[in-house]
Tab-separated table of C-alpha atoms in Angstrom:
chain	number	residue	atom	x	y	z
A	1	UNK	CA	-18.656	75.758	-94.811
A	2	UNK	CA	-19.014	78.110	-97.755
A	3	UNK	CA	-19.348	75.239	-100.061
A	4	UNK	CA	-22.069	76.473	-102.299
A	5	UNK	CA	-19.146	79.112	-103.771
A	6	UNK	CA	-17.388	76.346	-105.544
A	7	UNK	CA	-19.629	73.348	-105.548
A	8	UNK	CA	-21.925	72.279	-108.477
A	9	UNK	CA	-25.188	69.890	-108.335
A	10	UNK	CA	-25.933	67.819	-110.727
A	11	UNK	CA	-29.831	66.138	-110.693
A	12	UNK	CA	-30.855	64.247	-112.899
A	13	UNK	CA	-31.893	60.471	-113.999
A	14	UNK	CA	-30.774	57.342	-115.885
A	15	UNK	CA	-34.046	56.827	-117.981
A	16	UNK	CA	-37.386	57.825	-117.429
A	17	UNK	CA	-40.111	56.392	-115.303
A	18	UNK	CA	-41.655	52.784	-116.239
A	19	UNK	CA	-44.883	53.697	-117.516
A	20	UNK	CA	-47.242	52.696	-114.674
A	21	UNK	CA	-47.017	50.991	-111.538
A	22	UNK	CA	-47.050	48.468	-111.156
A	23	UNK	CA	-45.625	48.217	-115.170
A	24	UNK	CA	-48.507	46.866	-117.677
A	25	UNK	CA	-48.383	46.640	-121.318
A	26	UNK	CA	-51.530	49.143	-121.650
A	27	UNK	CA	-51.288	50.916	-118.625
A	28	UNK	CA	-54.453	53.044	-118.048
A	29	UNK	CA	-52.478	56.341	-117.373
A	30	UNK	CA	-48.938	56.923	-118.367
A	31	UNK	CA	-46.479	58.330	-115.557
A	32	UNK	CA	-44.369	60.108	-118.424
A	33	UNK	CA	-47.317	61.865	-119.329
A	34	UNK	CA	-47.509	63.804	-122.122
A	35	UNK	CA	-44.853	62.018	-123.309
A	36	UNK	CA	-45.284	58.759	-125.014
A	37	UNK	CA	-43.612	55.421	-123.431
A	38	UNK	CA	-41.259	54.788	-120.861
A	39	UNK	CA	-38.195	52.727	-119.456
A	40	UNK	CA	-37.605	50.431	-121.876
A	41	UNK	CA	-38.485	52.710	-124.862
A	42	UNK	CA	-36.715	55.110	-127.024
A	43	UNK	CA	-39.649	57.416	-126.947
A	44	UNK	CA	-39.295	60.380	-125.135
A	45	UNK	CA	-41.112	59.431	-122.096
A	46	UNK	CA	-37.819	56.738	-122.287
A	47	UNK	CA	-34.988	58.939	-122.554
A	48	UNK	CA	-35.876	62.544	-121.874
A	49	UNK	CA	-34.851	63.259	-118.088
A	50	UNK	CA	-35.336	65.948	-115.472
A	51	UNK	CA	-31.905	67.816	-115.985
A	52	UNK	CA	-31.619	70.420	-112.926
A	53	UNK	CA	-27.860	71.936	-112.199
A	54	UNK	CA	-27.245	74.534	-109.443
A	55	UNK	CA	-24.209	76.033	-108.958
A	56	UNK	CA	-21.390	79.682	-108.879
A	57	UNK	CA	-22.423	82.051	-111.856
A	58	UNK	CA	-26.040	79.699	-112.514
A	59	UNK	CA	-28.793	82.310	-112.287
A	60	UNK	CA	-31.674	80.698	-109.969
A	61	UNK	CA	-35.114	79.697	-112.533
A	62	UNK	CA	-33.444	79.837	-115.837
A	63	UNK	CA	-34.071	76.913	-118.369
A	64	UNK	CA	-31.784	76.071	-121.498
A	65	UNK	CA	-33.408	74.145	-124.403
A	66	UNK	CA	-30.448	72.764	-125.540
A	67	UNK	CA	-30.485	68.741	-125.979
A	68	UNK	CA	-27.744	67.337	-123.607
A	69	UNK	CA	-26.497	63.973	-122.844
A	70	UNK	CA	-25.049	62.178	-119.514
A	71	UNK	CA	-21.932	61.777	-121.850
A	72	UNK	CA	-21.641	65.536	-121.594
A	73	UNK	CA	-21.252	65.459	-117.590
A	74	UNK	CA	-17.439	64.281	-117.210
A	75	UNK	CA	-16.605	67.334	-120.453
A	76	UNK	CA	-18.521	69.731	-118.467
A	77	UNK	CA	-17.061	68.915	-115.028
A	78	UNK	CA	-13.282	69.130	-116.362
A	79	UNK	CA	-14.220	72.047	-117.466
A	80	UNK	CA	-15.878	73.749	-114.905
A	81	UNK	CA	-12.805	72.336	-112.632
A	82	UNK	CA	-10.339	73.476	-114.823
A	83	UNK	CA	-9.350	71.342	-117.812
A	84	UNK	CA	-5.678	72.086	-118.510
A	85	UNK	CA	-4.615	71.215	-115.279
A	86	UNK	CA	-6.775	67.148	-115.604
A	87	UNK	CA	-6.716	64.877	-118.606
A	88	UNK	CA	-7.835	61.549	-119.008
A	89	UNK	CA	-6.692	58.747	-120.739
A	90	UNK	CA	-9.860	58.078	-122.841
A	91	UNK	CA	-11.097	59.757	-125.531
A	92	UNK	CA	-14.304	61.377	-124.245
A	93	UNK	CA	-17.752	61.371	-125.837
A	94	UNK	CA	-19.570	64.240	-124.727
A	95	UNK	CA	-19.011	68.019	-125.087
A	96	UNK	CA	-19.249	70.541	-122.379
A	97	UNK	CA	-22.041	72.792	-121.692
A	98	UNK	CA	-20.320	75.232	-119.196
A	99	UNK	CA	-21.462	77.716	-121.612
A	100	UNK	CA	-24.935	76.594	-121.560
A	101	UNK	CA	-25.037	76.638	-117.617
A	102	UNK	CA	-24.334	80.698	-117.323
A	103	UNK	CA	-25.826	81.879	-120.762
A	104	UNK	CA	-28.673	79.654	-121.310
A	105	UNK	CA	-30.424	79.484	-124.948
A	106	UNK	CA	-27.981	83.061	-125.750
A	107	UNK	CA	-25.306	80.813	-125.681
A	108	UNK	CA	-22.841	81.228	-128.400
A	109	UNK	CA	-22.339	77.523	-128.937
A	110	UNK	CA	-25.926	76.425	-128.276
A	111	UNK	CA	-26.163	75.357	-132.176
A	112	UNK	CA	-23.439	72.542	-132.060
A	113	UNK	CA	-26.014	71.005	-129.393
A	114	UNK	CA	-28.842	71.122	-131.596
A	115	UNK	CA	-27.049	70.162	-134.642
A	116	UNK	CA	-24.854	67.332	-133.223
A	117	UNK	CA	-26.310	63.807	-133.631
A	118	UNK	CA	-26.850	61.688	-130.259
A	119	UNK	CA	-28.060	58.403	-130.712
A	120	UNK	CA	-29.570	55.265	-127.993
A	121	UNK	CA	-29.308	51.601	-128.864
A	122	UNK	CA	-31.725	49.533	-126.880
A	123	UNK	CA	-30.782	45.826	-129.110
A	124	UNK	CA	-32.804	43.600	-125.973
A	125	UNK	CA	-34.784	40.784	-127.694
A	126	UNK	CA	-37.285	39.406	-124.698
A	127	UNK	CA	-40.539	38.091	-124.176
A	128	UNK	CA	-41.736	40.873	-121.578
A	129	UNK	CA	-43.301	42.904	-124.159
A	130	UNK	CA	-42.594	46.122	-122.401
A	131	UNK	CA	-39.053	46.472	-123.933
A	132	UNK	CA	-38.855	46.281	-127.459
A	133	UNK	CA	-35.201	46.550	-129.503
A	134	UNK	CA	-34.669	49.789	-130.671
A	135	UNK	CA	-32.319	52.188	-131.955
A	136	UNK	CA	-32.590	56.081	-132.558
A	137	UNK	CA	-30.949	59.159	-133.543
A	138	UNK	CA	-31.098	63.033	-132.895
A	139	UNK	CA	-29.971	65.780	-134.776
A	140	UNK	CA	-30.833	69.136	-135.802
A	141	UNK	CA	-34.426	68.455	-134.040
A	142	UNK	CA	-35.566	65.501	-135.763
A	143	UNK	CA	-35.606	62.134	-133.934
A	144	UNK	CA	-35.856	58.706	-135.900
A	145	UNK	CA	-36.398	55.076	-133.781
A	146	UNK	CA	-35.678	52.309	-136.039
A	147	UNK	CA	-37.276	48.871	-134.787
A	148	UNK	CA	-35.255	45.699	-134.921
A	149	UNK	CA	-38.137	43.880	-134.350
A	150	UNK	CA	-40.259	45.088	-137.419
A	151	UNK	CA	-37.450	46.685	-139.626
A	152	UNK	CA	-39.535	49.782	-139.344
A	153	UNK	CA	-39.134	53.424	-138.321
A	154	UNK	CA	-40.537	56.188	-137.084
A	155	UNK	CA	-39.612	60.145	-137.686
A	156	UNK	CA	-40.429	63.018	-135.338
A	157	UNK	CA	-39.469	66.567	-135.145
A	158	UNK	CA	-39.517	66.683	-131.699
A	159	UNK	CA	-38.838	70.242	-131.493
A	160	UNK	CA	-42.533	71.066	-132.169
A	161	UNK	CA	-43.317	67.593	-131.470
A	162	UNK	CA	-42.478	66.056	-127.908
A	163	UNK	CA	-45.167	64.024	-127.281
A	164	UNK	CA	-44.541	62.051	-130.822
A	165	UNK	CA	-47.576	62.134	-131.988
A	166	UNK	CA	-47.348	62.704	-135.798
A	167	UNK	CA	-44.504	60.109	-137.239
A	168	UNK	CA	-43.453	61.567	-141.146
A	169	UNK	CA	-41.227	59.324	-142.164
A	170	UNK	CA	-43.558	58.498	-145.322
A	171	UNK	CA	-43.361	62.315	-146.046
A	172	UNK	CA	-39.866	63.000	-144.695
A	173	UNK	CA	-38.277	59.632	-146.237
A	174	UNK	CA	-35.359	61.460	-147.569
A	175	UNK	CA	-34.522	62.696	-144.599
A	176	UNK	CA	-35.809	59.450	-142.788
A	177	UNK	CA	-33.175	57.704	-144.785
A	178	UNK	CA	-30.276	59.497	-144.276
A	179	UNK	CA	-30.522	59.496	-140.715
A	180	UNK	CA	-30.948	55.773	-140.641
A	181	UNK	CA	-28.316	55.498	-142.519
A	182	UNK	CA	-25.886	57.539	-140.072
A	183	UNK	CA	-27.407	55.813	-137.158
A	184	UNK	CA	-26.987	52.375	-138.877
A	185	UNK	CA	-23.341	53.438	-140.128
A	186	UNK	CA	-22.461	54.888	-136.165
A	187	UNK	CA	-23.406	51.608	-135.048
A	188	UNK	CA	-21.127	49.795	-137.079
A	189	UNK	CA	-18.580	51.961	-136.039
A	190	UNK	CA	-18.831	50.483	-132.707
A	191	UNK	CA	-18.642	46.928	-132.932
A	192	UNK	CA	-22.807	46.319	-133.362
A	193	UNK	CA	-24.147	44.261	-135.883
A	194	UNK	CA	-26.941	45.781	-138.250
A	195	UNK	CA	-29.123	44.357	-137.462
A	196	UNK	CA	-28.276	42.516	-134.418
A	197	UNK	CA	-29.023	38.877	-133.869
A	198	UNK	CA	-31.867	38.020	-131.564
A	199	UNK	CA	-30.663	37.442	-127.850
């Protein structure tokens, strides 16, 4: 039917895998593997997804390293669909990475990506002790989780650092801070209380 000319796939996932099967507080080997945690986590092995898109003008094996976000999709569709002729009524989110799909990392935008600032809020209180109540906050490679269970944080660069294995937010606490504070000040901004009550 000729439909790979115009059509797009999307694959990707909600969250990652739940560390083990069946799920277990200290599982003996991690699904997510090398990353750290899982569903219910704000660690990468939580929140960084398989991300495949084929499609018109995509060369075939070509990899972008630019963070992206499921609130990018809907941008990026009316986009690659042809955005003055659809609107919505919403203001949306995301951005679109059209760009990113046919140039890859010699994209000319590829620097709003990595200096934008996407954030997760996780504020679940519960007894399975799996899930904890987190927030984080990326931007311009760093990554900082901030637990409302312990009022601590953590700081990665996860650039050279995906499998979160060195937190600096004793070293980096300048930088530690000011991200918590645009995390804690975006959350505001939405209608969530800092900290949030227990559920």
């Amino acid at each position: 039917l000729g439909l790979s000319e115009n059509t797009y796939v999307i694959f990707t996932s909600d969250n990652g895998a739940v560390p083990s099967i069946p799920p277990k507080l200290k599982p003996d080997h991690n699904l997510n593997k090398p990353l750290q945690g899982g569903k219910w986590r704000l660690l990468e092995g939580g929140i960084r997804v398989p991300f495949i898109v084929k499609g018109p003008n995509i060369v075939p094996n070509t990899q972008c390293d630019a963070p992206v976000s499921g609130i990018d999709i809907l941008p990026t569709i009316l986009d690659l669909a042809g955005s003055e002729l659809l609107s919505t009524k919403q203001i949306l989110d995301g951005e679109s990475f059209a760009d990113l799909l046919f140039s890859g990392n010699d994209a000319q935008n590829i620097q709003q990506f990595h200096q934008r600032s996407l954030t997760w809020h996780y504020p679940k209180f519960n007894k399975w002790k799996m899930a904890h109540a987190e927030s984080a906050i990326r931007k311009n490679g760093w990554k900082l989780i901030f637990s409302w269970e312990t009022q601590q944080r953590q700081l990665y660069y996860i650039l050279a650092d995906h499998k979160e294995q060195f937190d600096v937010s004793e070293i980096e606490y300048k930088l530690a801070d000011q991200l918590q504070k645009e995390l804690f000040d975006y959350l505001q901004s939405v209608g969530q209380l800092v900290p949030p009550k227990k559920i």
